Short mmCIF file of C-alpha atoms in Angstrom, two decimals:
data_model
loop_
_atom_site.label_atom_id
_atom_site.label_comp_id
_atom_site.label_asym_id
_atom_site.label_seq_id
_atom_site.Cartn_x
_atom_site.Cartn_y
_atom_site.Cartn_z
CA ASP O 197 -41.14 -40.01 19.31
CA GLU O 198 -38.59 -41.65 21.57
CA VAL O 199 -40.21 -45.08 21.10
CA GLN O 200 -40.25 -44.58 17.31
CA GLU O 201 -36.58 -43.55 17.26
CA THR O 202 -35.61 -46.60 19.30
CA ASN O 203 -37.58 -48.75 16.88
CA VAL O 204 -35.72 -47.24 13.92
CA GLU O 205 -32.36 -47.86 15.57
CA ASP O 206 -33.36 -51.45 16.28
CA LEU O 207 -34.33 -51.87 12.63
CA ILE O 208 -30.99 -50.47 11.45
CA GLU O 209 -29.15 -52.87 13.74
CA ARG O 210 -31.25 -55.79 12.51
CA ALA O 211 -30.87 -54.76 8.85
CA THR O 212 -27.10 -54.59 9.30
CA ASP O 213 -27.04 -58.02 10.92
CA HIS O 214 -29.15 -59.50 8.09
CA ARG O 215 -26.87 -57.90 5.49
CA ASP O 216 -23.71 -59.21 7.15
CA LYS O 217 -25.20 -62.72 7.15
CA GLY O 218 -26.11 -62.49 3.47
CA LYS O 219 -29.85 -62.30 4.16
CA LEU O 220 -30.35 -59.38 1.82
CA ARG O 221 -34.09 -59.77 1.29
CA ALA O 222 -34.69 -59.49 5.05
CA SER O 223 -32.34 -56.50 5.23
CA VAL O 224 -34.20 -54.72 2.41
CA ILE O 225 -37.53 -55.26 4.19
CA ASP O 226 -36.15 -53.66 7.37
CA LEU O 227 -34.60 -50.75 5.49
CA LYS O 228 -37.80 -50.03 3.60
CA SER O 229 -39.67 -50.09 6.91
CA ILE O 230 -37.27 -47.45 8.21
CA LEU O 231 -37.76 -45.28 5.13
CA ARG O 232 -41.52 -45.47 5.44
CA LYS O 233 -41.14 -44.06 8.97
CA ASP O 234 -38.38 -41.63 8.04
CA PRO O 235 -37.77 -41.01 4.30
CA LYS O 236 -34.81 -38.80 5.22
CA HIS O 237 -32.86 -41.55 7.02
CA THR O 238 -29.54 -41.24 5.16
CA GLU O 239 -27.92 -44.37 6.61
CA ALA O 240 -30.84 -46.53 5.48
CA ARG O 241 -30.71 -45.01 1.98
CA LEU O 242 -26.99 -45.72 1.74
CA MET O 243 -27.26 -49.28 3.00
CA LEU O 244 -30.13 -49.98 0.62
CA GLY O 245 -28.08 -48.59 -2.26
CA GLN O 246 -25.16 -50.85 -1.33
CA ILE O 247 -27.42 -53.91 -1.22
CA TYR O 248 -28.80 -53.10 -4.67
CA LEU O 249 -25.21 -52.95 -5.92
CA ASP O 250 -24.56 -56.38 -4.37
CA ILE O 251 -27.43 -57.87 -6.38
CA HIS O 252 -26.37 -55.92 -9.51
CA ASP O 253 -29.47 -53.69 -9.66
CA ALA O 254 -27.75 -50.51 -10.84
CA ASP O 255 -30.97 -48.55 -11.47
CA SER O 256 -32.34 -49.06 -7.95
CA ALA O 257 -28.91 -48.40 -6.44
CA GLU O 258 -28.55 -45.09 -8.24
CA LYS O 259 -32.02 -44.00 -7.09
CA GLU O 260 -31.07 -44.57 -3.44
CA LEU O 261 -27.64 -42.96 -3.86
CA ASP O 262 -29.22 -39.88 -5.47
CA ALA O 263 -31.57 -39.61 -2.50
CA ALA O 264 -28.68 -40.04 -0.04
CA ILE O 265 -26.58 -37.28 -1.62
CA LYS O 266 -29.58 -34.89 -1.54
CA LEU O 267 -29.93 -35.65 2.17
CA GLY O 268 -26.31 -34.60 2.74
CA GLY O 269 -24.76 -38.07 2.82
CA PRO O 270 -20.98 -38.56 2.61
CA GLU O 271 -20.06 -37.26 -0.84
CA LYS O 272 -16.94 -39.33 -1.53
CA THR O 273 -18.48 -42.56 -0.27
CA ILE O 274 -21.49 -42.03 -2.50
CA GLN O 275 -19.26 -41.13 -5.44
CA TYR O 276 -17.39 -44.43 -4.96
CA LEU O 277 -20.66 -46.37 -4.84
CA ARG O 278 -21.79 -44.62 -8.01
CA GLY O 279 -18.53 -45.76 -9.56
CA LYS O 280 -19.43 -49.35 -8.67
CA SER O 281 -22.75 -48.79 -10.41
CA LEU O 282 -20.91 -47.63 -13.53
CA LEU O 283 -18.82 -50.81 -13.34
CA LEU O 284 -22.00 -52.90 -13.38
CA ARG O 285 -23.04 -51.07 -16.54
CA GLY O 286 -19.63 -51.61 -18.16
CA ASN O 287 -19.02 -47.85 -18.43
CA PHE O 288 -15.26 -48.24 -18.00
CA GLU O 289 -14.16 -45.18 -19.98
CA GLU O 290 -16.56 -42.99 -18.01
CA ILE O 291 -15.01 -44.20 -14.74
CA LEU O 292 -11.50 -43.42 -15.97
CA GLU O 293 -12.62 -39.91 -16.91
CA GLN O 294 -14.50 -39.21 -13.68
CA PHE O 295 -12.28 -40.84 -11.07
CA GLN O 296 -9.05 -38.90 -11.18
CA ILE O 297 -6.88 -39.32 -8.08
CA GLU O 298 -6.07 -36.20 -6.09
CA GLN O 299 -3.14 -36.49 -3.68
CA SER O 300 -5.06 -34.29 -1.26
CA GLU O 301 -7.68 -37.04 -0.86
CA SER O 302 -7.57 -39.38 2.11
CA ALA O 303 -5.69 -42.65 1.62
CA GLU O 304 -9.01 -44.49 1.97
CA ILE O 305 -10.55 -42.63 -0.99
CA GLN O 306 -7.38 -42.97 -3.06
CA SER O 307 -7.41 -46.72 -2.46
CA LYS O 308 -11.07 -47.06 -3.44
CA PHE O 309 -10.79 -44.87 -6.53
CA GLU O 310 -7.66 -46.69 -7.74
CA LEU O 311 -9.56 -49.95 -7.30
CA LEU O 312 -12.33 -48.62 -9.58
CA ARG O 313 -9.73 -47.57 -12.12
CA GLY O 314 -8.02 -50.97 -11.97
CA ARG O 315 -11.28 -52.78 -12.62
CA SER O 316 -12.05 -50.42 -15.48
CA TYR O 317 -8.67 -50.94 -17.12
CA PHE O 318 -9.13 -54.69 -16.72
CA GLY O 319 -12.55 -54.45 -18.35
CA LEU O 320 -10.89 -52.69 -21.28
CA LEU O 321 -8.15 -55.38 -21.41
CA ARG O 322 -5.52 -52.75 -20.58
CA HIS O 323 -3.71 -55.10 -18.24
CA GLU O 324 -0.54 -53.15 -17.48
CA GLU O 325 -2.50 -50.05 -16.52
CA ALA O 326 -4.82 -52.22 -14.42
CA LYS O 327 -1.82 -53.65 -12.56
CA THR O 328 -0.50 -50.16 -11.84
CA ALA O 329 -3.87 -49.03 -10.48
CA TYR O 330 -4.24 -52.12 -8.28
CA HIS O 331 -0.74 -51.68 -6.85
CA ARG O 332 -1.50 -48.02 -6.14
CA SER O 333 -4.72 -49.06 -4.42
CA MET O 334 -2.82 -51.47 -2.17
CA LYS O 335 -0.17 -48.85 -1.39
CA ALA O 336 -2.80 -46.27 -0.42
CA TYR O 337 -4.62 -48.90 1.64
CA ARG O 338 -1.47 -49.64 3.64
CA LYS O 339 -1.04 -45.92 4.30
CA ASP O 340 -4.68 -45.77 5.40
CA ILE O 341 -4.45 -48.56 7.97
CA ASN O 342 -0.94 -47.64 9.13
CA GLU O 343 -1.35 -43.88 9.44
CA GLU O 344 -4.92 -42.66 9.05
CA ARG O 345 -7.06 -45.47 10.51
CA PRO O 346 -4.70 -47.73 12.49
CA HIS O 347 -7.59 -49.47 14.25
CA LEU O 348 -8.46 -51.33 11.02
CA LYS O 349 -7.24 -54.79 10.05
CA ILE O 350 -5.47 -55.63 6.78
CA THR O 351 -8.71 -57.16 5.43
CA GLU O 352 -11.29 -54.77 6.89
CA PRO O 353 -12.36 -52.91 4.80
CA PRO O 354 -11.82 -55.30 1.87
CA GLU O 355 -10.13 -53.14 -0.76
CA PHE O 356 -6.68 -54.66 -0.23
CA ILE O 357 -8.00 -58.18 -0.91
CA ASP O 358 -10.09 -56.88 -3.82
CA ALA O 359 -6.98 -55.40 -5.44
CA MET O 360 -5.02 -58.60 -4.87
CA VAL O 361 -7.80 -60.62 -6.50
CA GLY O 362 -7.74 -58.14 -9.36
CA LEU O 363 -4.02 -58.82 -9.86
CA ALA O 364 -4.68 -62.56 -9.71
CA ASN O 365 -7.38 -62.24 -12.37
CA ILE O 366 -4.97 -60.38 -14.63
CA ALA O 367 -2.40 -63.15 -14.16
CA ILE O 368 -5.03 -65.78 -14.98
CA SER O 369 -6.14 -63.86 -18.06
CA CYS O 370 -2.51 -63.61 -19.23
CA GLU O 371 -1.86 -67.30 -18.39
CA GLN O 372 0.81 -66.36 -15.86
CA TRP O 373 0.00 -69.37 -13.74
CA ASP O 374 2.79 -69.13 -11.14
CA GLU O 375 2.00 -65.49 -10.44
CA ALA O 376 -1.73 -66.21 -10.18
CA LYS O 377 -1.15 -69.09 -7.77
CA LYS O 378 1.16 -66.98 -5.60
CA LEU O 379 -1.39 -64.15 -5.37
CA LEU O 380 -4.30 -66.45 -4.59
CA ASN O 381 -2.30 -68.29 -1.93
CA ARG O 382 -1.32 -64.98 -0.36
CA ALA O 383 -4.92 -63.76 -0.40
CA SER O 384 -6.10 -67.03 1.18
CA LEU O 385 -3.65 -66.58 4.03
CA LEU O 386 -4.96 -63.07 4.71
CA VAL O 387 -8.66 -63.86 4.64
CA ASP O 388 -10.55 -67.09 5.15
CA ASN O 389 -13.10 -68.19 2.54
CA ASN O 390 -13.56 -64.87 0.76
CA ALA O 391 -16.09 -65.29 -2.07
CA PHE O 392 -14.02 -63.41 -4.64
CA VAL O 393 -10.82 -65.29 -3.78
CA LEU O 394 -12.75 -68.55 -4.09
CA ALA O 395 -14.22 -67.51 -7.46
CA SER O 396 -10.76 -66.66 -8.77
CA LYS O 397 -9.50 -70.02 -7.53
CA GLY O 398 -12.39 -71.60 -9.40
CA GLU O 399 -11.37 -69.84 -12.60
CA PHE O 400 -7.69 -70.70 -12.06
CA THR O 401 -8.34 -74.42 -11.51
CA PHE O 402 -10.81 -74.53 -14.41
CA ARG O 403 -8.17 -73.10 -16.73
CA GLN O 404 -5.76 -75.73 -15.40
CA GLY O 405 -8.23 -78.50 -16.24
CA GLU O 406 -8.81 -79.33 -12.56
CA LEU O 407 -12.57 -79.45 -12.97
CA SER O 408 -13.47 -81.03 -9.63
CA ASP O 409 -11.46 -78.44 -7.69
CA SER O 410 -12.93 -75.69 -9.85
CA GLU O 411 -16.49 -76.80 -9.15
CA SER O 412 -15.81 -76.96 -5.41
CA ALA O 413 -14.34 -73.45 -5.39
CA PHE O 414 -17.24 -71.95 -7.34
CA LYS O 415 -19.79 -73.69 -5.10
CA ALA O 416 -18.02 -72.34 -2.01
CA ALA O 417 -18.00 -68.83 -3.51
CA PHE O 418 -21.70 -69.07 -4.29
CA ALA O 419 -22.45 -70.26 -0.76
CA LYS O 420 -20.83 -67.06 0.55
CA ARG O 421 -22.74 -64.76 -1.82
CA PRO O 422 -25.81 -66.59 -3.17
CA PHE O 423 -27.36 -63.23 -4.06
CA ASP O 424 -24.52 -62.27 -6.46
CA PRO O 425 -25.46 -62.93 -10.12
CA LYS O 426 -21.80 -63.31 -11.11
CA LEU O 427 -21.40 -66.25 -8.73
CA GLN O 428 -24.62 -68.07 -9.57
CA ILE O 429 -24.17 -71.63 -10.76
CA GLY O 430 -25.90 -73.10 -13.79
#
């Protein structure tokens, strides 16, 4: 039993390393190996669900998240991941109904839920409400890293950058070019070569008619997340 447990822990470590390097197929193989040994391994279920979300496989993600919640996995984390699955399906109104923000929630959860709401409002073209939600997400995030989890960096976890990119995308959509440029420059200073920042830069430069710069930005974004259907080229 001890040898098997060590093997499982090694597989989790290797799966995490593969995932962090963007080698999702290898990570999935390791996680499925873990679940064959131990179908009740909650961490493996959660990680597998997150990977399925990364490749936009909402059905498979929801199956793993359902299993994780039955195993007693972290309820709010799983609820947030289910919200991301709803985003993939375009169920924006459902998210706005389900993800109400309680002030009693941790700043981390408030930040994540506001991010879901911002993306949903943006999907519905309700730009002013999206802006408000993104700003609330960033405010809660700052409270999180300043008061509740001070060991974290401004870009880890990524919700702050995600909200900033969301604001940039609104500015691009509304043709507010100076505001979009300011937000993208600020995001670039905070995090180096983030795929979503690069993709927004690609959209910004494309809309400006700077096609060579746009192509370079999109290619760089794809190189960071070649598994992401939204960033695939051609």
